[in-house]
Amino acid sequence: MYLTISDIKKSFGVGESKTEVLKGISFEIKKGDICVLLGPSGSGKSTLLNIIGGIENADSGSIKIGDDTVENMNEKQLSLYRRKHLGYVFQSYNLISNLTVKENIEVGAYLGDNPLDLDDLLKTLGLWEHKDKVPNQLSGGQQQRTAIGRAIIKNPDILLCDEPTGALDYNTSKEILKLIEDVNRKFGNTVILVTHNDAIRQMADRVIKLRDGIIRHDNLNTNKIPAVDLDW
Amino acid sequence: MKNPLYKRIPREIKHDLGKYIALFLFLCITIGFCSGFLVAGSSLKTTYDESFEKYNIEDGHFATAQKADTKLLNEVEKDEKCTIYNLNYKNINIGNEHTVRFFKARDKVNRVDILDGHMPEKNGEVVIDRLYAENNGIKINDTFKADGKNFKVTGFVALSDYSALFKNNTDMMFNANKFTVAILTDEDYSSIDNAGLNYCYCWTNNDRNLSDVDRQKKSDSIKDALAEKFILTDFVARQNNQAINFTGDDMGGDKAMVTWLLYIVIVVMSFVFAVTSRNTMEKEASVIGTLRASGYTRGEVLRHYLVSPLLVTFIAAVIGNILGYSFMKDFVASIYYQSYSLTTFHTVWNAEAFIKTTVVPCIIIIVINVIVLTSMLKLSPLQFLRHDLKKNKKKRAIALPNWKFLIRFRIRIILQNKSTYLTLFVGILFATVLLMFGMMFSPLLDNFKDEVINSQIATYQYVLKAPLETHTPNAEKYSLTSLENDNEEEISIFGISDKSQYLSKLTLPKNKGEVVLSDGYMEKYGISDGDKIKLKDKYKNKSYTFTVKGSYHYSASLCVFMPIDKLNETFDLDSGYFTGYFSDKAIKDIEKDYIATIITQGDLTVMADQLDDSMGMVFPMFGGFAIVIYVLIIYLLAKIIIEKNASSISMIKILGYSNGEASRLYNFATAIVVVLALVISISVCSWAIKEIYYAMMLEYSGWLTYYIAPWIYPAILAIGIACYVVVHFIQTKRIRKIPMSQGLKDME
């Protein structure tokens, strides 16, 4: 297994106001799989994603990616870990407003030792004609595609997507999901996608459903359908 | 691969061009001026230092009561391993209280630098000091009248031993308006009146490389040797000669002052940059969170936000230095040339100036910004992503009394922007120091002149060469000698007649050893009634201790007053001895050959006049500089606050607030802080400047009464508020431009 998550626990607050968000999460993901983390608000899926991404610490448990173990890392090692293994896509794009599409993607390329070809990627993302535009000249979908480009260009082992379609309309959401699928197919990255949209489970190789900090279902999806055929 | 984030820098600067141009220009001009000051000062100082060897400047001089015997001088030369030169001069009063000191041409010692024209080649020609000529509008080929003769001015010179035109070494200040040195042909020199003849000689040590300590020992030894053979009327070692040293000392002091001024400005600007960058980081928190989550290190993000301030400072420093070496250097040199009789200077490459004006400012900018931004970057990527930028999450909002909504709203804005307002306060405090400094000196000098005139003992104060009687009604005898205090400052010792009509308010003590001090003397050295003061004889190894029995308001110099008989007794002088007369009328029955000098009102106010002349241009510069800082600091920081609250402003507009109401809410918070900062700064400055002034005056001879004209305080407040009003209008315009859509967009 490429990603092994063992007994992750996390709580917030102290004393009476202490809330246990993750109550011992364990699962494994194969390299190149698309894993969808499903669950309602407050189920702990984003917290889990942040712990995998090394931007939040677990109270206990361990995460292993390849040969790297996350929980023993200091701040600098965590930065290198994220640099080496991870690409992040957020719901709210978080693009740099005064850089063009191409330059925003270069921000990601800078972090990789062997980044993907920028022009190829721009074409794959359907952003070639928009490459010299700044974010406020783009639609939401185009901005999210740029954010995916920024995450993917360094060819990370794992692409972490936190509600990537949360701010988009139906058609644009499907476009983005298709893009994630294409990227996964073309570059072989493992994808962990957090969503509360139940329909998205159908495009995953693996579906993990969380509720109240525990895994309710952990299924391999044998009837995987392409993102373009998703409907909700 | 080059960090692509750097591509943002030019766009960032272009986006906020107004702010960066303002900061750049301010830094550029400040650094340019300081660089010019340091380069010019250093070049002039190098020229000045080199002049000792180049012009063979004396190691000291002395005057004798009568012409010195050459044989005896030769003995001193041989015993003390020095060379003595004749440096006789004649002081001629040319009217309007102007004095010319005529010398013969010198080619061996204290040589002359001819700055324009040529030296006198035939009788009837004269060269005079360049600065005096400029101050009095004298041109080459003009006729210069002295001692009833007309001389043609053939050149302007700088005498290497008169870089500061001190008439007497004991004068508090040089006087380039009313005193000049001049050189005549030998024949012309001989032909002018001998009344003002001084038998002056100077020496140079055979070993010119003596250390300061050894040179002091040597001059002490020469003084002792001379005192055995001659009656000395004056003895001034080079290290004590104000006409030679004042310029060099002043240049050194200016350098330190300018350097500190620059550093304080850079520190204030560093905080402005830091607050600006912090604000940008708050705005870009999501981006920073994403970058950090993607693997960008803290260092990479920090370096990115350091680039703009550093780049602006560095370019400003480089261009400032170019200005410093060109235009500013000449400008600053002209300020020095307006004060001193300097020889020709050449520009010297100054690594120290480069380090002080380029390297150090960049280091200050880096250090302060690193400290401020690092504290913010300690937040986790997640906190940036969530815009959760407060370190102490549990911190509750400060409870405010149930005041009016508007008041509470403004207080919240002030609390929200504490660090920004703190920077604003520091900037205003610093600018207020400069402004008060710039505004206080002119009234201080005027006040001093008034005090000197009001406390003048008599219309005429005659100093005689020998005690001669006069029949002039109301002429009153006095004795005068001088001693030195521990600070090597000369103190005048007046012996006053009992029941003096000129010092009627002075109550003289009856006992020997008891004295009254001038109030300036007591103020300068913190002496109180009943204290004992110890003074020493400059030429003899003898000291005197006096008990202070009161003070007397006399501003012209630092003085000790005692009864004339007690003075004569204390200094082993004949009973009935006196030095001169106080008189309200001119004394006409004593021949002018016996009159050493007549001190009038003009002589007493010379220091204030000279300071006004040489520094008059500098004071308004301080004021102007301070006003620029006021406007710049208030503008930049008020802009940050408006930008930071743009969403909120947009939202309150959506709720129905007008532009004016929004402006009153946000801009008035800044107005409150500005006015408070001004009031506090004025109070702090009036205390701080007094302390600085007292410390500063200890470095100078004499005492200028500390005085800040009462109108200065409200004037500073008014100037500060006026600067704020200018900024207020700009910020109101900015608020008007904030679209209502921004609040909705940010909410999404």
PDB file of N, CA and C in Angstrom, chain A residues 14-83:
ATOM      1  N   VAL A  14     -10.631  21.857  25.178  1.00  0.00           N
ATOM      2  CA  VAL A  14     -10.205  21.159  26.396  1.00  0.00           C
ATOM      3  C   VAL A  14     -11.371  21.075  27.375  1.00  0.00           C
ATOM      4  N   GLY A  15     -11.236  20.152  28.299  1.00  0.00           N
ATOM      5  CA  GLY A  15     -12.247  20.007  29.351  1.00  0.00           C
ATOM      6  C   GLY A  15     -13.604  19.673  28.790  1.00  0.00           C
ATOM      7  N   GLU A  16     -14.591  20.413  29.289  1.00  0.00           N
ATOM      8  CA  GLU A  16     -15.963  20.109  28.894  1.00  0.00           C
ATOM      9  C   GLU A  16     -16.240  20.402  27.427  1.00  0.00           C
ATOM     10  N   SER A  17     -15.501  21.390  26.903  1.00  0.00           N
ATOM     11  CA  SER A  17     -15.742  21.761  25.497  1.00  0.00           C
ATOM     12  C   SER A  17     -14.924  20.915  24.523  1.00  0.00           C
ATOM     13  N   LYS A  18     -14.289  19.869  25.026  1.00  0.00           N
ATOM     14  CA  LYS A  18     -13.476  19.021  24.145  1.00  0.00           C
ATOM     15  C   LYS A  18     -14.377  18.235  23.185  1.00  0.00           C
ATOM     16  N   THR A  19     -14.014  18.319  21.892  1.00  0.00           N
ATOM     17  CA  THR A  19     -14.785  17.590  20.876  1.00  0.00           C
ATOM     18  C   THR A  19     -13.844  16.638  20.161  1.00  0.00           C
ATOM     19  N   GLU A  20     -14.184  15.405  20.142  1.00  0.00           N
ATOM     20  CA  GLU A  20     -13.362  14.418  19.436  1.00  0.00           C
ATOM     21  C   GLU A  20     -13.806  14.392  17.988  1.00  0.00           C
ATOM     22  N   VAL A  21     -12.977  14.830  17.107  1.00  0.00           N
ATOM     23  CA  VAL A  21     -13.353  14.945  15.696  1.00  0.00           C
ATOM     24  C   VAL A  21     -13.041  13.652  14.943  1.00  0.00           C
ATOM     25  N   LEU A  22     -11.895  13.065  15.235  1.00  0.00           N
ATOM     26  CA  LEU A  22     -11.527  11.782  14.608  1.00  0.00           C
ATOM     27  C   LEU A  22     -11.265  10.784  15.739  1.00  0.00           C
ATOM     28  N   LYS A  23     -11.929   9.637  15.627  1.00  0.00           N
ATOM     29  CA  LYS A  23     -11.876   8.711  16.776  1.00  0.00           C
ATOM     30  C   LYS A  23     -11.184   7.406  16.415  1.00  0.00           C
ATOM     31  N   GLY A  24     -10.068   7.507  15.738  1.00  0.00           N
ATOM     32  CA  GLY A  24      -9.313   6.306  15.400  1.00  0.00           C
ATOM     33  C   GLY A  24      -9.609   5.851  13.981  1.00  0.00           C
ATOM     34  N   ILE A  25      -9.048   6.596  13.045  1.00  0.00           N
ATOM     35  CA  ILE A  25      -9.296   6.316  11.617  1.00  0.00           C
ATOM     36  C   ILE A  25      -8.125   5.509  11.061  1.00  0.00           C
ATOM     37  N   SER A  26      -8.441   4.419  10.406  1.00  0.00           N
ATOM     38  CA  SER A  26      -7.391   3.627   9.757  1.00  0.00           C
ATOM     39  C   SER A  26      -7.873   3.192   8.377  1.00  0.00           C
ATOM     40  N   PHE A  27      -7.042   3.339   7.393  1.00  0.00           N
ATOM     41  CA  PHE A  27      -7.305   2.785   6.055  1.00  0.00           C
ATOM     42  C   PHE A  27      -6.039   2.866   5.223  1.00  0.00           C
ATOM     43  N   GLU A  28      -6.081   2.219   4.094  1.00  0.00           N
ATOM     44  CA  GLU A  28      -4.916   2.212   3.200  1.00  0.00           C
ATOM     45  C   GLU A  28      -5.368   2.538   1.791  1.00  0.00           C
ATOM     46  N   ILE A  29      -4.503   3.190   1.050  1.00  0.00           N
ATOM     47  CA  ILE A  29      -4.855   3.517  -0.341  1.00  0.00           C
ATOM     48  C   ILE A  29      -3.710   3.077  -1.244  1.00  0.00           C
ATOM     49  N   LYS A  30      -4.099   2.504  -2.362  1.00  0.00           N
ATOM     50  CA  LYS A  30      -3.082   2.071  -3.331  1.00  0.00           C
ATOM     51  C   LYS A  30      -2.628   3.263  -4.161  1.00  0.00           C
ATOM     52  N   LYS A  31      -1.424   3.179  -4.676  1.00  0.00           N
ATOM     53  CA  LYS A  31      -0.904   4.247  -5.533  1.00  0.00           C
ATOM     54  C   LYS A  31      -1.762   4.347  -6.796  1.00  0.00           C
ATOM     55  N   GLY A  32      -2.131   5.542  -7.147  1.00  0.00           N
ATOM     56  CA  GLY A  32      -2.888   5.779  -8.377  1.00  0.00           C
ATOM     57  C   GLY A  32      -4.392   5.673  -8.209  1.00  0.00           C
ATOM     58  N   ASP A  33      -4.842   5.355  -7.008  1.00  0.00           N
ATOM     59  CA  ASP A  33      -6.288   5.280  -6.776  1.00  0.00           C
ATOM     60  C   ASP A  33      -6.905   6.665  -6.598  1.00  0.00           C
ATOM     61  N   ILE A  34      -8.189   6.723  -6.938  1.00  0.00           N
ATOM     62  CA  ILE A  34      -8.956   7.910  -6.554  1.00  0.00           C
ATOM     63  C   ILE A  34      -9.783   7.493  -5.350  1.00  0.00           C
ATOM     64  N   CYS A  35      -9.562   8.197  -4.235  1.00  0.00           N
ATOM     65  CA  CYS A  35     -10.284   7.882  -3.017  1.00  0.00           C
ATOM     66  C   CYS A  35     -11.189   9.052  -2.663  1.00  0.00           C
ATOM     67  N   VAL A  36     -12.456   8.801  -2.504  1.00  0.00           N
ATOM     68  CA  VAL A  36     -13.381   9.881  -2.143  1.00  0.00           C
ATOM     69  C   VAL A  36     -13.730   9.742  -0.666  1.00  0.00           C
ATOM     70  N   LEU A  37     -13.528  10.862   0.057  1.00  0.00           N
ATOM     71  CA  LEU A  37     -13.916  10.900   1.470  1.00  0.00           C
ATOM     72  C   LEU A  37     -15.257  11.603   1.542  1.00  0.00           C
ATOM     73  N   LEU A  38     -16.242  10.874   1.914  1.00  0.00           N
ATOM     74  CA  LEU A  38     -17.599  11.430   1.952  1.00  0.00           C
ATOM     75  C   LEU A  38     -18.033  11.662   3.393  1.00  0.00           C
ATOM     76  N   GLY A  39     -18.941  12.551   3.549  1.00  0.00           N
ATOM     77  CA  GLY A  39     -19.469  12.732   4.895  1.00  0.00           C
ATOM     78  C   GLY A  39     -20.134  14.074   5.058  1.00  0.00           C
ATOM     79  N   PRO A  40     -21.043  14.182   6.005  1.00  0.00           N
ATOM     80  CA  PRO A  40     -21.710  15.474   6.223  1.00  0.00           C
ATOM     81  C   PRO A  40     -20.769  16.463   6.914  1.00  0.00           C
ATOM     82  N   SER A  41     -21.213  17.687   7.040  1.00  0.00           N
ATOM     83  CA  SER A  41     -20.407  18.703   7.726  1.00  0.00           C
ATOM     84  C   SER A  41     -20.120  18.236   9.151  1.00  0.00           C
ATOM     85  N   GLY A  42     -18.872  18.446   9.587  1.00  0.00           N
ATOM     86  CA  GLY A  42     -18.509  18.080  10.960  1.00  0.00           C
ATOM     87  C   GLY A  42     -18.163  16.615  11.121  1.00  0.00           C
ATOM     88  N   SER A  43     -18.108  15.885  10.011  1.00  0.00           N
ATOM     89  CA  SER A  43     -17.805  14.459  10.123  1.00  0.00           C
ATOM     90  C   SER A  43     -16.320  14.201  10.348  1.00  0.00           C
ATOM     91  N   GLY A  44     -15.487  15.226  10.059  1.00  0.00           N
ATOM     92  CA  GLY A  44     -14.042  15.108  10.278  1.00  0.00           C
ATOM     93  C   GLY A  44     -13.249  14.870   9.013  1.00  0.00           C
ATOM     94  N   LYS A  45     -13.921  14.919   7.850  1.00  0.00           N
ATOM     95  CA  LYS A  45     -13.223  14.596   6.602  1.00  0.00           C
ATOM     96  C   LYS A  45     -12.146  15.626   6.239  1.00  0.00           C
ATOM     97  N   SER A  46     -12.464  16.933   6.423  1.00  0.00           N
ATOM     98  CA  SER A  46     -11.449  17.957   6.109  1.00  0.00           C
ATOM     99  C   SER A  46     -10.294  17.883   7.099  1.00  0.00           C
ATOM    100  N   THR A  47     -10.616  17.598   8.366  1.00  0.00           N
ATOM    101  CA  THR A  47      -9.548  17.473   9.364  1.00  0.00           C
ATOM    102  C   THR A  47      -8.630  16.316   8.985  1.00  0.00           C
ATOM    103  N   LEU A  48      -9.235  15.224   8.557  1.00  0.00           N
ATOM    104  CA  LEU A  48      -8.427  14.073   8.147  1.00  0.00           C
ATOM    105  C   LEU A  48      -7.533  14.448   6.962  1.00  0.00           C
ATOM    106  N   LEU A  49      -8.133  15.163   6.010  1.00  0.00           N
ATOM    107  CA  LEU A  49      -7.355  15.576   4.834  1.00  0.00           C
ATOM    108  C   LEU A  49      -6.181  16.467   5.259  1.00  0.00           C
ATOM    109  N   ASN A  50      -6.452  17.383   6.194  1.00  0.00           N
ATOM    110  CA  ASN A  50      -5.389  18.287   6.657  1.00  0.00           C
ATOM    111  C   ASN A  50      -4.300  17.523   7.401  1.00  0.00           C
ATOM    112  N   ILE A  51      -4.686  16.482   8.094  1.00  0.00           N
ATOM    113  CA  ILE A  51      -3.673  15.677   8.810  1.00  0.00           C
ATOM    114  C   ILE A  51      -2.824  14.919   7.785  1.00  0.00           C
ATOM    115  N   ILE A  52      -3.482  14.387   6.776  1.00  0.00           N
ATOM    116  CA  ILE A  52      -2.717  13.705   5.714  1.00  0.00           C
ATOM    117  C   ILE A  52      -1.787  14.708   5.030  1.00  0.00           C
ATOM    118  N   GLY A  53      -2.307  15.910   4.864  1.00  0.00           N
ATOM    119  CA  GLY A  53      -1.518  16.964   4.203  1.00  0.00           C
ATOM    120  C   GLY A  53      -0.443  17.568   5.083  1.00  0.00           C
ATOM    121  N   GLY A  54      -0.382  17.145   6.334  1.00  0.00           N
ATOM    122  CA  GLY A  54       0.681  17.652   7.217  1.00  0.00           C
ATOM    123  C   GLY A  54       0.484  19.094   7.615  1.00  0.00           C
ATOM    124  N   ILE A  55      -0.721  19.629   7.471  1.00  0.00           N
ATOM    125  CA  ILE A  55      -0.937  21.009   7.926  1.00  0.00           C
ATOM    126  C   ILE A  55      -1.707  21.017   9.243  1.00  0.00           C
ATOM    127  N   GLU A  56      -2.009  19.865   9.725  1.00  0.00           N
ATOM    128  CA  GLU A  56      -2.610  19.737  11.056  1.00  0.00           C
ATOM    129  C   GLU A  56      -2.027  18.484  11.694  1.00  0.00           C
ATOM    130  N   ASN A  57      -1.820  18.544  13.009  1.00  0.00           N
ATOM    131  CA  ASN A  57      -1.240  17.380  13.689  1.00  0.00           C
ATOM    132  C   ASN A  57      -2.342  16.514  14.285  1.00  0.00           C
ATOM    133  N   ALA A  58      -2.130  15.207  14.189  1.00  0.00           N
ATOM    134  CA  ALA A  58      -3.055  14.282  14.860  1.00  0.00           C
ATOM    135  C   ALA A  58      -2.641  14.177  16.326  1.00  0.00           C
ATOM    136  N   ASP A  59      -3.620  13.860  17.177  1.00  0.00           N
ATOM    137  CA  ASP A  59      -3.255  13.640  18.585  1.00  0.00           C
ATOM    138  C   ASP A  59      -2.509  12.314  18.724  1.00  0.00           C
ATOM    139  N   SER A  60      -2.926  11.346  17.935  1.00  0.00           N
ATOM    140  CA  SER A  60      -2.219  10.059  17.944  1.00  0.00           C
ATOM    141  C   SER A  60      -2.464   9.357  16.616  1.00  0.00           C
ATOM    142  N   GLY A  61      -1.766   8.273  16.419  1.00  0.00           N
ATOM    143  CA  GLY A  61      -1.889   7.540  15.168  1.00  0.00           C
ATOM    144  C   GLY A  61      -0.746   7.879  14.233  1.00  0.00           C
ATOM    145  N   SER A  62      -0.704   7.212  13.088  1.00  0.00           N
ATOM    146  CA  SER A  62       0.411   7.491  12.171  1.00  0.00           C
ATOM    147  C   SER A  62      -0.044   7.500  10.717  1.00  0.00           C
ATOM    148  N   ILE A  63       0.738   8.218   9.933  1.00  0.00           N
ATOM    149  CA  ILE A  63       0.488   8.287   8.483  1.00  0.00           C
ATOM    150  C   ILE A  63       1.794   7.949   7.792  1.00  0.00           C
ATOM    151  N   LYS A  64       1.722   7.033   6.882  1.00  0.00           N
ATOM    152  CA  LYS A  64       2.939   6.635   6.179  1.00  0.00           C
ATOM    153  C   LYS A  64       2.699   6.809   4.683  1.00  0.00           C
ATOM    154  N   ILE A  65       3.569   7.558   4.061  1.00  0.00           N
ATOM    155  CA  ILE A  65       3.505   7.682   2.594  1.00  0.00           C
ATOM    156  C   ILE A  65       4.816   7.138   2.063  1.00  0.00           C
ATOM    157  N   GLY A  66       4.748   6.081   1.308  1.00  0.00           N
ATOM    158  CA  GLY A  66       5.992   5.445   0.852  1.00  0.00           C
ATOM    159  C   GLY A  66       6.803   5.080   2.075  1.00  0.00           C
ATOM    160  N   ASP A  67       8.020   5.688   2.150  1.00  0.00           N
ATOM    161  CA  ASP A  67       8.881   5.375   3.297  1.00  0.00           C
ATOM    162  C   ASP A  67       8.831   6.471   4.362  1.00  0.00           C
ATOM    163  N   ASP A  68       8.080   7.529   4.111  1.00  0.00           N
ATOM    164  CA  ASP A  68       8.052   8.645   5.056  1.00  0.00           C
ATOM    165  C   ASP A  68       6.921   8.494   6.065  1.00  0.00           C
ATOM    166  N   THR A  69       7.284   8.727   7.347  1.00  0.00           N
ATOM    167  CA  THR A  69       6.270   8.699   8.397  1.00  0.00           C
ATOM    168  C   THR A  69       6.038  10.136   8.856  1.00  0.00           C
ATOM    169  N   VAL A  70       4.792  10.579   8.828  1.00  0.00           N
ATOM    170  CA  VAL A  70       4.510  12.002   9.026  1.00  0.00           C
ATOM    171  C   VAL A  70       4.613  12.453  10.480  1.00  0.00           C
ATOM    172  N   GLU A  71       4.158  11.637  11.414  1.00  0.00           N
ATOM    173  CA  GLU A  71       3.982  12.158  12.781  1.00  0.00           C
ATOM    174  C   GLU A  71       5.280  12.560  13.486  1.00  0.00           C
ATOM    175  N   ASN A  72       6.428  12.060  13.036  1.00  0.00           N
ATOM    176  CA  ASN A  72       7.679  12.408  13.717  1.00  0.00           C
ATOM    177  C   ASN A  72       8.368  13.623  13.099  1.00  0.00           C
ATOM    178  N   MET A  73       7.708  14.248  12.150  1.00  0.00           N
ATOM    179  CA  MET A  73       8.395  15.317  11.410  1.00  0.00           C
ATOM    180  C   MET A  73       8.301  16.665  12.117  1.00  0.00           C
ATOM    181  N   ASN A  74       9.392  17.432  12.022  1.00  0.00           N
ATOM    182  CA  ASN A  74       9.325  18.799  12.523  1.00  0.00           C
ATOM    183  C   ASN A  74       8.797  19.697  11.406  1.00  0.00           C
ATOM    184  N   GLU A  75       8.693  20.990  11.706  1.00  0.00           N
ATOM    185  CA  GLU A  75       8.081  21.933  10.771  1.00  0.00           C
ATOM    186  C   GLU A  75       8.789  21.932   9.406  1.00  0.00           C
ATOM    187  N   LYS A  76      10.109  21.905   9.448  1.00  0.00           N
ATOM    188  CA  LYS A  76      10.867  21.965   8.196  1.00  0.00           C
ATOM    189  C   LYS A  76      10.674  20.679   7.388  1.00  0.00           C
ATOM    190  N   GLN A  77      10.702  19.546   8.116  1.00  0.00           N
ATOM    191  CA  GLN A  77      10.523  18.260   7.422  1.00  0.00           C
ATOM    192  C   GLN A  77       9.119  18.158   6.834  1.00  0.00           C
ATOM    193  N   LEU A  78       8.154  18.750   7.556  1.00  0.00           N
ATOM    194  CA  LEU A  78       6.778  18.727   7.043  1.00  0.00           C
ATOM    195  C   LEU A  78       6.669  19.525   5.749  1.00  0.00           C
ATOM    196  N   SER A  79       7.373  20.661   5.709  1.00  0.00           N
ATOM    197  CA  SER A  79       7.372  21.463   4.479  1.00  0.00           C
ATOM    198  C   SER A  79       7.947  20.650   3.331  1.00  0.00           C
ATOM    199  N   LEU A  80       9.044  19.944   3.613  1.00  0.00           N
ATOM    200  CA  LEU A  80       9.680  19.131   2.563  1.00  0.00           C
ATOM    201  C   LEU A  80       8.767  17.968   2.153  1.00  0.00           C
ATOM    202  N   TYR A  81       8.076  17.428   3.145  1.00  0.00           N
ATOM    203  CA  TYR A  81       7.141  16.325   2.885  1.00  0.00           C
ATOM    204  C   TYR A  81       6.038  16.802   1.936  1.00  0.00           C
ATOM    205  N   ARG A  82       5.475  17.962   2.246  1.00  0.00           N
ATOM    206  CA  ARG A  82       4.407  18.497   1.399  1.00  0.00           C
ATOM    207  C   ARG A  82       4.944  18.814   0.009  1.00  0.00           C
ATOM    208  N   ARG A  83       6.146  19.333   0.013  1.00  0.00           N
ATOM    209  CA  ARG A  83       6.783  19.712  -1.241  1.00  0.00           C
ATOM    210  C   ARG A  83       6.975  18.489  -2.139  1.00  0.00           C
TER     211      ARG A  83
END
